[in-house]
Each structure stands twice: as C-alpha cells, then as structure tokens.
Amino acid sequence: VGKPRPTVHSVPEAAARTAAAPPASSEDDFDISGWLAEDAQEDERASEVTRETIADMGKVDTAPIRLTPVEPTIAKEPPPKPHTPAKGAGKFQVPKRIAESSGAAADDALRQLFHRRKP
C-alpha cells in the first residue's frame, strides 16, 4: 500500500515520524456495520434451516415399529487349550552350588560367562 520508509535509528526519530504521520480515520478503522449485516444474514439462514427441519419432522412416519422376538442363545465356551511352556523355557541353568558371598557369586557368574564352550 505504502512505500517502504528508511530504517529508524533512534527513539526521537521514531517519535518525530509518528507525530508527522497523518491520523488514521477512526470511521474507516472501526466500521463494523458490515460485520453486523453478515451476522444478520447468517441468523436468517439459520432460522430458515430450522424452520425447514421442523417442517420435515412433521412428515416423519410415526407408525409403531414392530420387532420380532429373538430366542436367547447360550454361547458355548471353547475347551481350554493345553498349557505349553513359553519359548526359551528351561534354557537357564540353576547354579549347582551356593556361593559363600555375593562377590564370590559374581566371580562365578563371570567365569561361567567367559569360559563357555562354543557349540
């Protein structure tokens, strides 16, 4: 809309530029009559839709709905599945002896880990 102005380098320069600018027309800036007219049109459209909906509701068939009775059935439960051990069950070995202390148990565990036989 307007041409770009040079950069302002100080506060007094900005104040002088603002004071020299023509005041904005308050009538143009705050004219909301267009908004109000749009709201009135939307309200009129909404009330028309409401009137049509109410009119359509009067055309609904109000005859009773007839339901046929259904015999209740008892669902049979499937037979239980046999228990199967999880994958990998039984792979860990129980230590054969109990260590004298937790340090000795850790040493034994590391020794077994690093001295495994390779398949």
Short mmCIF file of N, CA, C and O in Angstrom, two decimals:
data_model
loop_
_atom_site.label_atom_id
_atom_site.label_comp_id
_atom_site.label_asym_id
_atom_site.label_seq_id
_atom_site.Cartn_x
_atom_site.Cartn_y
_atom_site.Cartn_z
N VAL A 1 0.84 -1.18 0.00
CA VAL A 1 0.00 0.00 0.00
C VAL A 1 0.87 1.23 0.00
O VAL A 1 0.74 2.10 -0.82
N GLY A 2 1.77 1.32 1.00
CA GLY A 2 2.66 2.48 1.09
C GLY A 2 4.06 2.12 0.67
O GLY A 2 4.42 0.95 0.55
N LYS A 3 4.87 3.14 0.45
CA LYS A 3 6.27 2.91 0.10
C LYS A 3 7.05 2.59 1.37
O LYS A 3 6.77 3.14 2.44
N PRO A 4 8.07 1.72 1.27
CA PRO A 4 8.87 1.43 2.46
C PRO A 4 9.64 2.67 2.90
O PRO A 4 10.15 3.43 2.08
N ARG A 5 9.72 2.86 4.19
CA ARG A 5 10.43 4.01 4.75
C ARG A 5 11.82 3.57 5.17
O ARG A 5 12.06 2.39 5.42
N PRO A 6 12.73 4.53 5.27
CA PRO A 6 14.08 4.17 5.73
C PRO A 6 14.04 3.70 7.18
O PRO A 6 13.13 4.00 7.94
N THR A 7 15.05 2.95 7.58
CA THR A 7 15.14 2.40 8.92
C THR A 7 15.28 3.52 9.96
O THR A 7 16.00 4.49 9.74
N VAL A 8 14.60 3.36 11.07
CA VAL A 8 14.68 4.32 12.17
C VAL A 8 15.89 3.94 13.03
O VAL A 8 16.07 2.78 13.40
N HIS A 9 16.73 4.95 13.37
CA HIS A 9 17.95 4.67 14.11
C HIS A 9 17.90 5.16 15.55
O HIS A 9 18.78 4.83 16.35
N SER A 10 16.90 5.93 15.92
CA SER A 10 16.83 6.43 17.30
C SER A 10 15.38 6.63 17.70
O SER A 10 14.48 6.73 16.86
N VAL A 11 15.15 6.72 19.00
CA VAL A 11 13.80 6.92 19.53
C VAL A 11 13.26 8.29 19.14
O VAL A 11 12.09 8.39 18.72
N PRO A 12 14.03 9.37 19.24
CA PRO A 12 13.48 10.67 18.84
C PRO A 12 13.07 10.70 17.36
O PRO A 12 12.06 11.31 17.00
N GLU A 13 13.82 10.02 16.50
CA GLU A 13 13.47 9.95 15.08
C GLU A 13 12.15 9.22 14.89
O GLU A 13 11.29 9.63 14.10
N ALA A 14 11.94 8.12 15.63
CA ALA A 14 10.69 7.37 15.54
C ALA A 14 9.52 8.20 16.04
O ALA A 14 8.43 8.20 15.45
N ALA A 15 9.74 8.95 17.13
CA ALA A 15 8.67 9.79 17.68
C ALA A 15 8.29 10.89 16.69
O ALA A 15 7.11 11.20 16.49
N ALA A 16 9.31 11.50 16.06
CA ALA A 16 9.04 12.56 15.09
C ALA A 16 8.28 12.01 13.90
O ALA A 16 7.33 12.64 13.39
N ARG A 17 8.65 10.83 13.43
CA ARG A 17 7.97 10.22 12.27
C ARG A 17 6.52 9.90 12.61
O ARG A 17 5.61 10.13 11.81
N THR A 18 6.27 9.39 13.82
CA THR A 18 4.91 9.06 14.24
C THR A 18 4.06 10.31 14.37
O THR A 18 2.90 10.34 13.98
N ALA A 19 4.64 11.38 14.93
CA ALA A 19 3.89 12.62 15.10
C ALA A 19 3.57 13.24 13.75
O ALA A 19 2.53 13.88 13.57
N ALA A 20 4.44 13.07 12.76
CA ALA A 20 4.23 13.67 11.45
C ALA A 20 3.25 12.87 10.59
O ALA A 20 2.72 13.39 9.61
N ALA A 21 2.99 11.63 10.94
CA ALA A 21 2.09 10.79 10.14
C ALA A 21 0.66 11.30 10.25
O ALA A 21 0.23 11.73 11.32
N PRO A 22 -0.09 11.25 9.16
CA PRO A 22 -1.49 11.70 9.24
C PRO A 22 -2.31 10.73 10.10
O PRO A 22 -2.07 9.53 10.09
N PRO A 23 -3.21 11.25 10.89
CA PRO A 23 -4.01 10.38 11.76
C PRO A 23 -4.92 9.48 10.92
O PRO A 23 -5.44 9.88 9.88
N ALA A 24 -5.07 8.26 11.39
CA ALA A 24 -5.94 7.32 10.69
C ALA A 24 -7.39 7.71 10.93
O ALA A 24 -7.74 8.20 11.99
N SER A 25 -8.20 7.50 9.94
CA SER A 25 -9.62 7.82 10.07
C SER A 25 -10.27 6.78 10.97
O SER A 25 -10.28 5.60 10.65
N SER A 26 -10.79 7.22 12.09
CA SER A 26 -11.39 6.27 13.03
C SER A 26 -12.66 5.67 12.45
O SER A 26 -13.06 4.57 12.81
N GLU A 27 -13.31 6.39 11.54
CA GLU A 27 -14.55 5.88 10.95
C GLU A 27 -14.25 4.67 10.07
O GLU A 27 -14.99 3.70 10.07
N ASP A 28 -13.14 4.70 9.30
CA ASP A 28 -12.78 3.58 8.44
C ASP A 28 -12.26 2.40 9.24
O ASP A 28 -12.51 1.26 8.90
N ASP A 29 -11.49 2.69 10.29
CA ASP A 29 -10.87 1.62 11.05
C ASP A 29 -11.88 0.81 11.86
O ASP A 29 -11.70 -0.38 12.05
N PHE A 30 -12.91 1.44 12.34
CA PHE A 30 -13.81 0.76 13.26
C PHE A 30 -15.22 0.60 12.71
O PHE A 30 -16.18 0.57 13.44
N ASP A 31 -15.35 0.51 11.40
CA ASP A 31 -16.66 0.33 10.79
C ASP A 31 -17.01 -1.15 10.88
O ASP A 31 -16.47 -1.97 10.16
N ILE A 32 -17.93 -1.49 11.77
CA ILE A 32 -18.32 -2.89 11.94
C ILE A 32 -19.72 -3.15 11.40
O ILE A 32 -20.28 -4.22 11.60
N SER A 33 -20.27 -2.20 10.69
CA SER A 33 -21.63 -2.39 10.18
C SER A 33 -21.68 -3.56 9.19
O SER A 33 -22.67 -4.27 9.11
N GLY A 34 -20.59 -3.77 8.45
CA GLY A 34 -20.54 -4.91 7.52
C GLY A 34 -20.60 -6.23 8.28
O GLY A 34 -21.25 -7.18 7.85
N TRP A 35 -19.91 -6.26 9.41
CA TRP A 35 -19.92 -7.49 10.23
C TRP A 35 -21.33 -7.76 10.75
O TRP A 35 -21.81 -8.89 10.75
N LEU A 36 -21.99 -6.70 11.20
CA LEU A 36 -23.33 -6.87 11.74
C LEU A 36 -24.30 -7.32 10.66
O LEU A 36 -25.19 -8.14 10.91
N ALA A 37 -24.15 -6.80 9.45
CA ALA A 37 -25.03 -7.20 8.35
C ALA A 37 -24.80 -8.68 8.02
O ALA A 37 -25.76 -9.42 7.77
N GLU A 38 -23.53 -9.11 8.03
CA GLU A 38 -23.24 -10.53 7.77
C GLU A 38 -23.85 -11.42 8.84
O GLU A 38 -24.41 -12.47 8.54
N ASP A 39 -23.76 -10.99 10.11
CA ASP A 39 -24.35 -11.78 11.20
C ASP A 39 -25.86 -11.89 11.04
O ASP A 39 -26.45 -12.95 11.27
N ALA A 40 -26.49 -10.81 10.63
CA ALA A 40 -27.94 -10.84 10.45
C ALA A 40 -28.32 -11.80 9.33
O ALA A 40 -29.30 -12.54 9.44
N GLN A 41 -27.53 -11.83 8.24
CA GLN A 41 -27.80 -12.74 7.14
C GLN A 41 -27.61 -14.20 7.59
O GLN A 41 -28.41 -15.07 7.25
N GLU A 42 -26.57 -14.44 8.36
CA GLU A 42 -26.33 -15.81 8.86
C GLU A 42 -27.45 -16.25 9.78
O GLU A 42 -27.90 -17.40 9.74
N ASP A 43 -27.92 -15.33 10.64
CA ASP A 43 -29.03 -15.67 11.54
C ASP A 43 -30.28 -16.00 10.75
O ASP A 43 -31.02 -16.93 11.09
N GLU A 44 -30.54 -15.25 9.68
CA GLU A 44 -31.72 -15.50 8.85
C GLU A 44 -31.62 -16.87 8.17
O GLU A 44 -32.58 -17.63 8.13
N ARG A 45 -30.39 -17.20 7.66
CA ARG A 45 -30.20 -18.51 7.03
C ARG A 45 -30.39 -19.64 8.05
O ARG A 45 -31.01 -20.65 7.77
N ALA A 46 -29.88 -19.46 9.25
CA ALA A 46 -30.00 -20.49 10.29
C ALA A 46 -31.46 -20.69 10.69
O ALA A 46 -31.92 -21.82 10.87
N SER A 47 -32.20 -19.61 10.81
CA SER A 47 -33.61 -19.76 11.20
C SER A 47 -34.41 -20.42 10.07
O SER A 47 -35.35 -21.17 10.33
N GLU A 48 -34.04 -20.17 8.81
CA GLU A 48 -34.72 -20.81 7.69
C GLU A 48 -34.46 -22.32 7.71
O GLU A 48 -35.37 -23.12 7.52
N VAL A 49 -33.21 -22.71 7.99
CA VAL A 49 -32.88 -24.13 8.08
C VAL A 49 -33.65 -24.77 9.22
O VAL A 49 -34.18 -25.88 9.10
N THR A 50 -33.75 -24.07 10.34
CA THR A 50 -34.50 -24.59 11.48
C THR A 50 -35.97 -24.78 11.12
O THR A 50 -36.57 -25.80 11.45
N ARG A 51 -36.55 -23.81 10.42
CA ARG A 51 -37.95 -23.93 10.02
C ARG A 51 -38.15 -25.13 9.09
O ARG A 51 -39.11 -25.88 9.22
N GLU A 52 -37.21 -25.33 8.15
CA GLU A 52 -37.32 -26.47 7.23
C GLU A 52 -37.20 -27.79 7.99
O GLU A 52 -37.92 -28.74 7.70
N THR A 53 -36.31 -27.83 8.95
CA THR A 53 -36.12 -29.06 9.73
C THR A 53 -37.37 -29.39 10.53
O THR A 53 -37.81 -30.53 10.57
N ILE A 54 -37.96 -28.40 11.14
CA ILE A 54 -39.18 -28.62 11.92
C ILE A 54 -40.31 -29.06 11.00
O ILE A 54 -41.09 -29.96 11.33
N ALA A 55 -40.39 -28.47 9.82
CA ALA A 55 -41.43 -28.88 8.86
C ALA A 55 -41.21 -30.32 8.43
O ALA A 55 -42.17 -31.09 8.29
N ASP A 56 -39.95 -30.71 8.20
CA ASP A 56 -39.65 -32.09 7.80
C ASP A 56 -39.97 -33.07 8.93
O ASP A 56 -40.37 -34.21 8.67
N MET A 57 -39.83 -32.65 10.17
CA MET A 57 -40.12 -33.54 11.29
C MET A 57 -41.60 -33.88 11.34
O MET A 57 -41.98 -34.97 11.78
N GLY A 58 -42.45 -32.99 10.87
CA GLY A 58 -43.87 -33.27 10.84
C GLY A 58 -44.23 -34.33 9.81
O GLY A 58 -45.28 -34.95 9.87
N LYS A 59 -43.34 -34.57 8.83
CA LYS A 59 -43.60 -35.53 7.78
C LYS A 59 -43.11 -36.92 8.12
O LYS A 59 -43.26 -37.84 7.34
N VAL A 60 -42.52 -37.10 9.29
CA VAL A 60 -41.95 -38.38 9.68
C VAL A 60 -43.07 -39.37 9.96
O VAL A 60 -44.07 -39.04 10.59
N ASP A 61 -42.89 -40.61 9.49
CA ASP A 61 -43.87 -41.67 9.72
C ASP A 61 -43.82 -42.06 11.20
O ASP A 61 -42.78 -42.44 11.71
N THR A 62 -44.93 -41.95 11.87
CA THR A 62 -44.97 -42.25 13.29
C THR A 62 -45.60 -43.60 13.59
O THR A 62 -46.00 -43.86 14.72
N ALA A 63 -45.71 -44.46 12.60
CA ALA A 63 -46.28 -45.80 12.82
C ALA A 63 -45.34 -46.58 13.75
O ALA A 63 -44.12 -46.43 13.70
N PRO A 64 -45.93 -47.39 14.65
CA PRO A 64 -45.08 -48.13 15.58
C PRO A 64 -44.20 -49.14 14.85
O PRO A 64 -44.60 -49.73 13.84
N ILE A 65 -43.04 -49.32 15.36
CA ILE A 65 -42.10 -50.27 14.78
C ILE A 65 -42.38 -51.63 15.41
O ILE A 65 -42.47 -51.76 16.63
N ARG A 66 -42.49 -52.64 14.59
CA ARG A 66 -42.77 -53.98 15.11
C ARG A 66 -41.48 -54.77 15.14
O ARG A 66 -40.80 -54.91 14.14
N LEU A 67 -41.20 -55.28 16.31
CA LEU A 67 -40.00 -56.07 16.49
C LEU A 67 -40.36 -57.54 16.60
O LEU A 67 -41.36 -57.90 17.23
N THR A 68 -39.55 -58.38 16.01
CA THR A 68 -39.78 -59.82 16.14
C THR A 68 -38.94 -60.33 17.29
O THR A 68 -37.75 -59.98 17.42
N PRO A 69 -39.52 -61.15 18.16
CA PRO A 69 -38.76 -61.64 19.30
C PRO A 69 -37.64 -62.59 18.85
O PRO A 69 -37.79 -63.32 17.87
N VAL A 70 -36.56 -62.57 19.57
CA VAL A 70 -35.42 -63.41 19.27
C VAL A 70 -35.20 -64.34 20.46
O VAL A 70 -35.21 -63.91 21.61
N GLU A 71 -35.01 -65.60 20.17
CA GLU A 71 -34.76 -66.57 21.23
C GLU A 71 -33.34 -66.37 21.75
O GLU A 71 -32.40 -66.29 20.97
N PRO A 72 -33.19 -66.31 23.06
CA PRO A 72 -31.83 -66.17 23.60
C PRO A 72 -31.04 -67.46 23.40
O PRO A 72 -31.58 -68.56 23.48
N THR A 73 -29.79 -67.31 23.10
CA THR A 73 -28.91 -68.47 22.94
C THR A 73 -27.78 -68.38 23.93
O THR A 73 -27.33 -67.28 24.28
N ILE A 74 -27.34 -69.51 24.37
CA ILE A 74 -26.22 -69.56 25.32
C ILE A 74 -24.97 -69.91 24.53
O ILE A 74 -24.92 -70.93 23.84
N ALA A 75 -23.99 -69.04 24.64
CA ALA A 75 -22.75 -69.28 23.90
C ALA A 75 -21.94 -70.34 24.63
O ALA A 75 -21.81 -70.32 25.85
N LYS A 76 -21.41 -71.27 23.87
CA LYS A 76 -20.58 -72.31 24.44
C LYS A 76 -19.13 -71.83 24.45
O LYS A 76 -18.64 -71.28 23.47
N GLU A 77 -18.48 -72.06 25.56
CA GLU A 77 -17.08 -71.67 25.67
C GLU A 77 -16.21 -72.73 25.00
O GLU A 77 -16.48 -73.92 25.13
N PRO A 78 -15.19 -72.29 24.30
CA PRO A 78 -14.31 -73.28 23.68
C PRO A 78 -13.54 -74.04 24.77
O PRO A 78 -13.32 -73.51 25.87
N PRO A 79 -13.15 -75.28 24.49
CA PRO A 79 -12.42 -76.02 25.52
C PRO A 79 -11.08 -75.34 25.80
O PRO A 79 -10.50 -74.69 24.93
N PRO A 80 -10.60 -75.44 27.02
CA PRO A 80 -9.33 -74.78 27.36
C PRO A 80 -8.18 -75.39 26.58
O PRO A 80 -8.15 -76.60 26.31
N LYS A 81 -7.24 -74.56 26.20
CA LYS A 81 -6.08 -75.03 25.46
C LYS A 81 -5.09 -75.66 26.43
O LYS A 81 -4.95 -75.20 27.56
N PRO A 82 -4.40 -76.70 25.99
CA PRO A 82 -3.41 -77.30 26.89
C PRO A 82 -2.26 -76.32 27.13
O PRO A 82 -1.91 -75.53 26.26
N HIS A 83 -1.71 -76.39 28.32
CA HIS A 83 -0.63 -75.47 28.69
C HIS A 83 0.65 -75.89 27.97
O HIS A 83 1.06 -77.04 28.01
N THR A 84 1.25 -74.92 27.29
CA THR A 84 2.53 -75.17 26.65
C THR A 84 3.54 -74.20 27.25
O THR A 84 3.21 -73.02 27.47
N PRO A 85 4.74 -74.66 27.52
CA PRO A 85 5.71 -73.75 28.10
C PRO A 85 6.10 -72.66 27.11
O PRO A 85 6.04 -72.84 25.89
N ALA A 86 6.48 -71.52 27.63
CA ALA A 86 6.87 -70.40 26.79
C ALA A 86 8.16 -70.71 26.05
O ALA A 86 8.94 -71.56 26.47
N LYS A 87 8.37 -70.00 24.94
CA LYS A 87 9.60 -70.20 24.19
C LYS A 87 10.79 -69.85 25.06
O LYS A 87 10.79 -68.85 25.77
N GLY A 88 11.80 -70.66 24.98
CA GLY A 88 13.01 -70.40 25.74
C GLY A 88 12.95 -70.90 27.17
O GLY A 88 13.87 -70.68 27.94
N ALA A 89 11.85 -71.54 27.53
CA ALA A 89 11.74 -72.03 28.90
C ALA A 89 12.74 -73.16 29.11
O ALA A 89 12.94 -74.01 28.25
N GLY A 90 13.40 -73.17 30.22
CA GLY A 90 14.35 -74.22 30.56
C GLY A 90 15.74 -73.99 30.03
O GLY A 90 16.59 -74.86 30.13
N LYS A 91 16.03 -72.83 29.45
CA LYS A 91 17.35 -72.58 28.90
C LYS A 91 18.35 -72.17 29.99
O LYS A 91 19.54 -72.36 29.84
N PHE A 92 17.87 -71.58 31.04
CA PHE A 92 18.77 -71.12 32.10
C PHE A 92 19.06 -72.27 33.06
O PHE A 92 18.17 -73.03 33.43
N GLN A 93 20.29 -72.36 33.47
CA GLN A 93 20.67 -73.42 34.38
C GLN A 93 20.68 -72.89 35.81
O GLN A 93 21.09 -71.76 36.06
N VAL A 94 20.26 -73.73 36.71
CA VAL A 94 20.29 -73.38 38.12
C VAL A 94 21.71 -73.62 38.61
O VAL A 94 22.32 -74.64 38.31
N PRO A 95 22.28 -72.67 39.36
CA PRO A 95 23.63 -72.89 39.86
C PRO A 95 23.69 -74.14 40.73
O PRO A 95 22.78 -74.43 41.50
N LYS A 96 24.79 -74.88 40.59
CA LYS A 96 24.92 -76.15 41.29
C LYS A 96 25.32 -75.96 42.75
O LYS A 96 25.03 -76.80 43.58
N ARG A 97 25.98 -74.88 43.04
CA ARG A 97 26.37 -74.66 44.43
C ARG A 97 26.05 -73.23 44.81
O ARG A 97 25.97 -72.35 43.96
N ILE A 98 25.93 -73.00 46.07
CA ILE A 98 25.65 -71.66 46.58
C ILE A 98 26.98 -71.04 46.98
O ILE A 98 27.78 -71.64 47.71
N ALA A 99 27.22 -69.82 46.49
CA ALA A 99 28.48 -69.14 46.78
C ALA A 99 28.51 -68.67 48.22
O ALA A 99 27.47 -68.46 48.85
N GLU A 100 29.73 -68.46 48.72
CA GLU A 100 29.89 -68.02 50.12
C GLU A 100 29.47 -66.57 50.30
O GLU A 100 29.00 -66.19 51.36
N SER A 101 29.68 -65.75 49.28
CA SER A 101 29.31 -64.33 49.38
C SER A 101 28.83 -63.85 48.01
O SER A 101 28.96 -64.55 47.01
N SER A 102 28.30 -62.64 47.98
CA SER A 102 27.80 -62.11 46.71
C SER A 102 28.96 -61.85 45.75
O SER A 102 28.82 -62.00 44.54
N GLY A 103 30.12 -61.48 46.28
CA GLY A 103 31.30 -61.28 45.43
C GLY A 103 31.72 -62.58 44.78
O GLY A 103 32.07 -62.62 43.60
N ALA A 104 31.71 -63.67 45.55
CA ALA A 104 32.09 -64.97 45.02
C ALA A 104 31.07 -65.43 43.98
O ALA A 104 31.43 -66.01 42.94
N ALA A 105 29.78 -65.11 44.19
CA ALA A 105 28.74 -65.47 43.22
C ALA A 105 28.95 -64.69 41.92
O ALA A 105 28.80 -65.24 40.82
N ALA A 106 29.33 -63.42 42.02
CA ALA A 106 29.58 -62.62 40.83
C ALA A 106 30.78 -63.16 40.07
O ALA A 106 30.77 -63.24 38.84
N ASP A 107 31.83 -63.53 40.80
CA ASP A 107 33.01 -64.11 40.16
C ASP A 107 32.65 -65.39 39.42
O ASP A 107 33.09 -65.62 38.28
N ASP A 108 31.86 -66.24 40.05
CA ASP A 108 31.45 -67.49 39.41
C ASP A 108 30.64 -67.22 38.14
O ASP A 108 30.83 -67.87 37.11
N ALA A 109 29.73 -66.25 38.22
CA ALA A 109 28.89 -65.93 37.06
C ALA A 109 29.74 -65.42 35.90
O ALA A 109 29.55 -65.82 34.75
N LEU A 110 30.70 -64.55 36.19
CA LEU A 110 31.56 -64.04 35.13
C LEU A 110 32.45 -65.14 34.55
O LEU A 110 32.68 -65.19 33.35
N ARG A 111 32.94 -66.01 35.42
CA ARG A 111 33.78 -67.11 34.95
C ARG A 111 32.98 -68.01 34.01
O ARG A 111 33.47 -68.41 32.96
N GLN A 112 31.74 -68.32 34.37
CA GLN A 112 30.92 -69.16 33.51
C GLN A 112 30.59 -68.45 32.19
O GLN A 112 30.53 -69.08 31.14
N LEU A 113 30.39 -67.14 32.26
CA LEU A 113 30.06 -66.38 31.07
C LEU A 113 31.21 -66.37 30.07
O LEU A 113 31.01 -66.58 28.87
N PHE A 114 32.41 -66.15 30.54
CA PHE A 114 33.55 -66.03 29.64
C PHE A 114 34.21 -67.36 29.28
O PHE A 114 34.97 -67.43 28.36
N HIS A 115 33.90 -68.42 30.02
CA HIS A 115 34.52 -69.72 29.74
C HIS A 115 33.53 -70.72 29.22
O HIS A 115 33.67 -71.92 29.44
N ARG A 116 32.55 -70.25 28.50
CA ARG A 116 31.56 -71.17 27.92
C ARG A 116 32.20 -71.96 26.78
O ARG A 116 33.07 -71.44 26.06
N ARG A 117 31.68 -73.11 26.60
CA ARG A 117 32.12 -73.89 25.44
C ARG A 117 31.34 -73.44 24.23
O ARG A 117 30.13 -73.26 24.27
N LYS A 118 32.01 -73.28 23.14
CA LYS A 118 31.32 -72.85 21.92
C LYS A 118 30.79 -74.06 21.19
O LYS A 118 31.48 -75.06 21.07
N PRO A 119 29.56 -74.02 20.69
CA PRO A 119 28.97 -75.17 20.01
C PRO A 119 29.57 -75.45 18.66
O PRO A 119 30.17 -74.73 18.00
#
